[in-house]
mmCIF file of C-alpha atoms and ligand atoms in Angstrom:
data_model
loop_
_atom_site.group_PDB
_atom_site.id
_atom_site.type_symbol
_atom_site.label_atom_id
_atom_site.label_comp_id
_atom_site.label_asym_id
_atom_site.label_seq_id
_atom_site.Cartn_x
_atom_site.Cartn_y
_atom_site.Cartn_z
ATOM 1 C CA MET A 103 72.198 110.553 41.930
ATOM 2 C CA ASN A 104 68.565 110.830 42.902
ATOM 3 C CA ARG A 105 66.793 114.064 43.501
ATOM 4 C CA ARG A 106 67.115 113.974 47.294
ATOM 5 C CA THR A 107 70.887 113.466 47.150
ATOM 6 C CA ALA A 108 71.210 116.357 44.728
ATOM 7 C CA VAL A 109 69.331 118.652 47.085
ATOM 8 C CA ALA A 110 71.422 117.528 50.063
ATOM 9 C CA GLY A 111 74.572 118.154 48.052
ATOM 10 C CA ALA A 112 73.416 121.624 47.089
ATOM 11 C CA LEU A 113 72.612 122.404 50.726
ATOM 12 C CA ALA A 114 76.031 121.202 51.862
ATOM 13 C CA LEU A 115 77.645 123.395 49.245
ATOM 14 C CA THR A 116 75.621 126.433 50.329
ATOM 15 C CA THR A 117 76.499 125.844 53.979
ATOM 16 C CA GLY A 118 80.155 125.483 53.103
ATOM 17 C CA LEU A 119 80.142 128.770 51.250
ATOM 18 C CA ALA A 120 78.367 130.520 54.100
ATOM 19 C CA LEU A 121 80.939 129.253 56.590
ATOM 20 C CA THR A 122 83.787 130.320 54.360
ATOM 21 C CA ALA A 123 82.290 133.783 54.027
ATOM 22 C CA CYS A 124 82.146 134.155 57.815
ATOM 23 C CA SER A 125 85.481 132.621 58.684
ATOM 24 C CA PRO A 126 88.317 134.833 57.444
ATOM 25 C CA ASP A 127 90.290 136.671 60.117
ATOM 26 C CA GLY A 128 89.081 140.123 60.884
ATOM 27 C CA VAL A 129 85.384 139.489 60.425
ATOM 28 C CA PRO A 130 82.782 139.628 63.194
ATOM 29 C CA GLN A 131 80.752 136.425 63.547
ATOM 30 C CA LEU A 132 77.425 137.391 64.951
ATOM 31 C CA GLU A 133 74.681 135.217 66.353
ATOM 32 C CA VAL A 134 71.335 136.455 67.669
ATOM 33 C CA THR A 135 69.448 134.603 70.417
ATOM 34 C CA GLY A 136 66.725 135.132 73.001
ATOM 35 C CA ALA A 137 64.749 137.728 71.059
ATOM 36 C CA PHE A 138 61.365 138.801 72.412
ATOM 37 C CA MET A 139 58.928 141.693 72.383
ATOM 38 C CA PRO A 140 56.511 142.214 75.277
ATOM 39 C CA GLN A 141 53.012 142.628 73.847
ATOM 40 C CA PRO A 142 52.651 146.395 73.410
ATOM 41 C CA VAL A 143 49.922 148.281 75.281
ATOM 42 C CA SER A 144 50.195 151.486 73.259
ATOM 43 C CA ASP A 145 51.570 152.526 69.887
ATOM 44 C CA MET A 146 55.077 151.961 71.204
ATOM 45 C CA ALA A 147 56.933 148.690 71.652
ATOM 46 C CA ALA A 148 60.323 147.498 72.806
ATOM 47 C CA GLY A 149 62.430 144.610 71.543
ATOM 48 C CA PHE A 150 65.093 142.664 73.409
ATOM 49 C CA LEU A 151 67.719 140.211 72.208
ATOM 50 C CA LEU A 152 71.279 139.083 72.625
ATOM 51 C CA VAL A 153 73.913 139.482 69.923
ATOM 52 C CA ARG A 154 76.921 137.248 70.458
ATOM 53 C CA ASN A 155 80.122 137.996 68.551
ATOM 54 C CA ASN A 156 82.175 134.838 68.075
ATOM 55 C CA GLY A 157 84.671 136.630 65.867
ATOM 56 C CA ASP A 158 87.835 138.473 66.788
ATOM 57 C CA VAL A 159 86.738 141.883 65.574
ATOM 58 C CA THR A 160 84.420 144.243 67.409
ATOM 59 C CA ASP A 161 81.320 145.305 65.520
ATOM 60 C CA ARG A 162 78.535 147.776 66.198
ATOM 61 C CA LEU A 163 74.770 147.549 65.910
ATOM 62 C CA THR A 164 73.978 150.722 64.009
ATOM 63 C CA SER A 165 70.276 150.520 63.185
ATOM 64 C CA VAL A 166 67.187 148.336 63.119
ATOM 65 C CA THR A 167 64.446 148.284 60.511
ATOM 66 C CA SER A 168 61.056 146.577 60.712
ATOM 67 C CA SER A 169 57.759 146.253 58.889
ATOM 68 C CA LEU A 170 56.047 147.058 62.215
ATOM 69 C CA SER A 171 57.183 150.679 62.241
ATOM 70 C CA ASP A 172 59.031 153.214 60.132
ATOM 71 C CA ASP A 173 60.432 154.675 63.322
ATOM 72 C CA VAL A 174 62.732 152.181 65.004
ATOM 73 C CA SER A 175 65.657 153.329 67.107
ATOM 74 C CA ILE A 176 68.077 151.923 69.644
ATOM 75 C CA HIS A 177 67.935 153.209 73.207
ATOM 76 C CA GLU A 178 70.070 152.934 76.261
ATOM 77 C CA THR A 179 68.643 153.240 79.758
ATOM 78 C CA LYS A 180 70.574 155.126 82.388
ATOM 79 C CA ASP A 181 69.188 156.173 85.761
ATOM 80 C CA ARG A 182 65.789 154.886 84.606
ATOM 81 C CA THR A 183 65.779 157.318 81.695
ATOM 82 C CA MET A 184 66.050 156.127 78.134
ATOM 83 C CA ARG A 185 67.879 157.952 75.447
ATOM 84 C CA MET A 186 68.527 157.280 71.789
ATOM 85 C CA VAL A 187 72.041 156.225 70.807
ATOM 86 C CA THR A 188 73.632 155.978 67.373
ATOM 87 C CA SER A 189 75.102 152.519 67.920
ATOM 88 C CA PHE A 190 75.825 149.737 70.411
ATOM 89 C CA GLU A 191 79.134 147.915 70.593
ATOM 90 C CA VAL A 192 79.206 144.156 69.996
ATOM 91 C CA PRO A 193 82.655 143.368 71.398
ATOM 92 C CA ALA A 194 84.880 140.712 69.835
ATOM 93 C CA GLY A 195 84.392 137.495 71.767
ATOM 94 C CA GLY A 196 81.634 139.191 73.756
ATOM 95 C CA GLU A 197 78.010 140.124 73.497
ATOM 96 C CA LEU A 198 75.512 142.920 73.313
ATOM 97 C CA ASP A 199 72.663 142.188 75.707
ATOM 98 C CA LEU A 200 69.454 144.113 75.183
ATOM 99 C CA GLU A 201 67.334 143.297 78.226
ATOM 100 C CA ARG A 202 64.370 144.591 80.187
ATOM 101 C CA GLY A 203 65.260 147.636 82.242
ATOM 102 C CA GLY A 204 68.320 148.211 80.099
ATOM 103 C CA ASN A 205 69.230 148.828 76.514
ATOM 104 C CA HIS A 206 66.529 148.034 73.966
ATOM 105 C CA ILE A 207 65.158 148.430 70.481
ATOM 106 C CA MET A 208 62.374 151.029 70.447
ATOM 107 C CA PHE A 209 59.474 150.976 68.007
ATOM 108 C CA THR A 210 57.189 154.007 67.856
ATOM 109 C CA ASP A 211 54.118 154.809 65.731
ATOM 110 C CA LEU A 212 53.301 151.116 65.353
ATOM 111 C CA LYS A 213 51.411 150.262 62.173
ATOM 112 C CA GLN A 214 49.490 147.651 64.140
ATOM 113 C CA GLN A 215 49.646 146.178 67.629
ATOM 114 C CA PRO A 216 51.189 142.717 67.492
ATOM 115 C CA LYS A 217 49.656 140.159 69.858
ATOM 116 C CA ARG A 218 51.245 137.497 72.012
ATOM 117 C CA GLY A 219 52.094 134.473 69.862
ATOM 118 C CA GLU A 220 52.766 136.536 66.748
ATOM 119 C CA THR A 221 56.207 137.460 65.491
ATOM 120 C CA VAL A 222 57.659 140.759 64.386
ATOM 121 C CA SER A 223 60.237 140.762 61.606
ATOM 122 C CA VAL A 224 63.211 143.015 62.047
ATOM 123 C CA GLU A 225 66.519 143.444 60.320
ATOM 124 C CA LEU A 226 69.572 144.331 62.383
ATOM 125 C CA HIS A 227 72.200 146.428 60.633
ATOM 126 C CA PHE A 228 75.823 146.415 61.665
ATOM 127 C CA GLU A 229 78.881 148.489 60.929
ATOM 128 C CA LYS A 230 80.800 145.503 59.533
ATOM 129 C CA ALA A 231 78.746 142.321 59.457
ATOM 130 C CA ASP A 232 75.952 141.684 56.978
ATOM 131 C CA PRO A 233 72.428 142.515 58.168
ATOM 132 C CA ILE A 234 70.685 139.815 60.207
ATOM 133 C CA LYS A 235 66.956 139.155 59.928
ATOM 134 C CA VAL A 236 65.204 138.132 63.142
ATOM 135 C CA ASP A 237 61.599 137.103 63.743
ATOM 136 C CA ILE A 238 60.959 138.385 67.239
ATOM 137 C CA PRO A 239 58.284 136.421 69.147
ATOM 138 C CA VAL A 240 55.708 138.544 70.946
ATOM 139 C CA LYS A 241 55.310 137.511 74.606
ATOM 140 C CA GLU A 242 52.983 138.636 77.366
ATOM 141 C CA THR A 243 53.393 142.265 78.383
ATOM 142 C CA THR A 244 55.220 141.437 81.637
ATOM 143 C CA TYR A 245 57.483 138.745 80.169
ATOM 144 C CA ASN A 246 61.037 138.794 81.479
ATOM 145 C CA PRO A 247 63.185 135.694 80.939
ATOM 146 C CA LYS A 248 65.789 136.959 83.444
ATOM 147 C CA LYS A 249 63.254 136.770 86.276
ATOM 148 C CA GLN A 250 61.928 133.261 85.774
HETATM 149 CU CU1 LIG B 72 63.178 153.383 74.527
#
């Protein structure tokens, strides 16, 4: 077995273990897509993303941490007013959609202002599933994928 084959084998093994860990009944299977942060214009920023739950158990997004800020919270928007919530549901077989004008991740007291083209690392914490790390791309301030 040459070195390359050994590495491929090790990778296959790792992937197999990861799949096994996510597959048992009663476990949420979460997948994050479409993350973006409009380039902030003040010391506050918002993050948007979609969490898809391919499992058969409902989970909840309970908190978000980031190196960009020590003060990250999750907000819902109702009647154009935003308000902090303690968690968002990620329904079994459904999704949690954080989108412009709606629910979002809120960063305040930014340690620096990220620029378009950079990424912001966050970690999403859930009630049941393991935390998920996401590198959120910074887009132009007016970016809105739903309106393109
Ligand atoms: Cu907010």
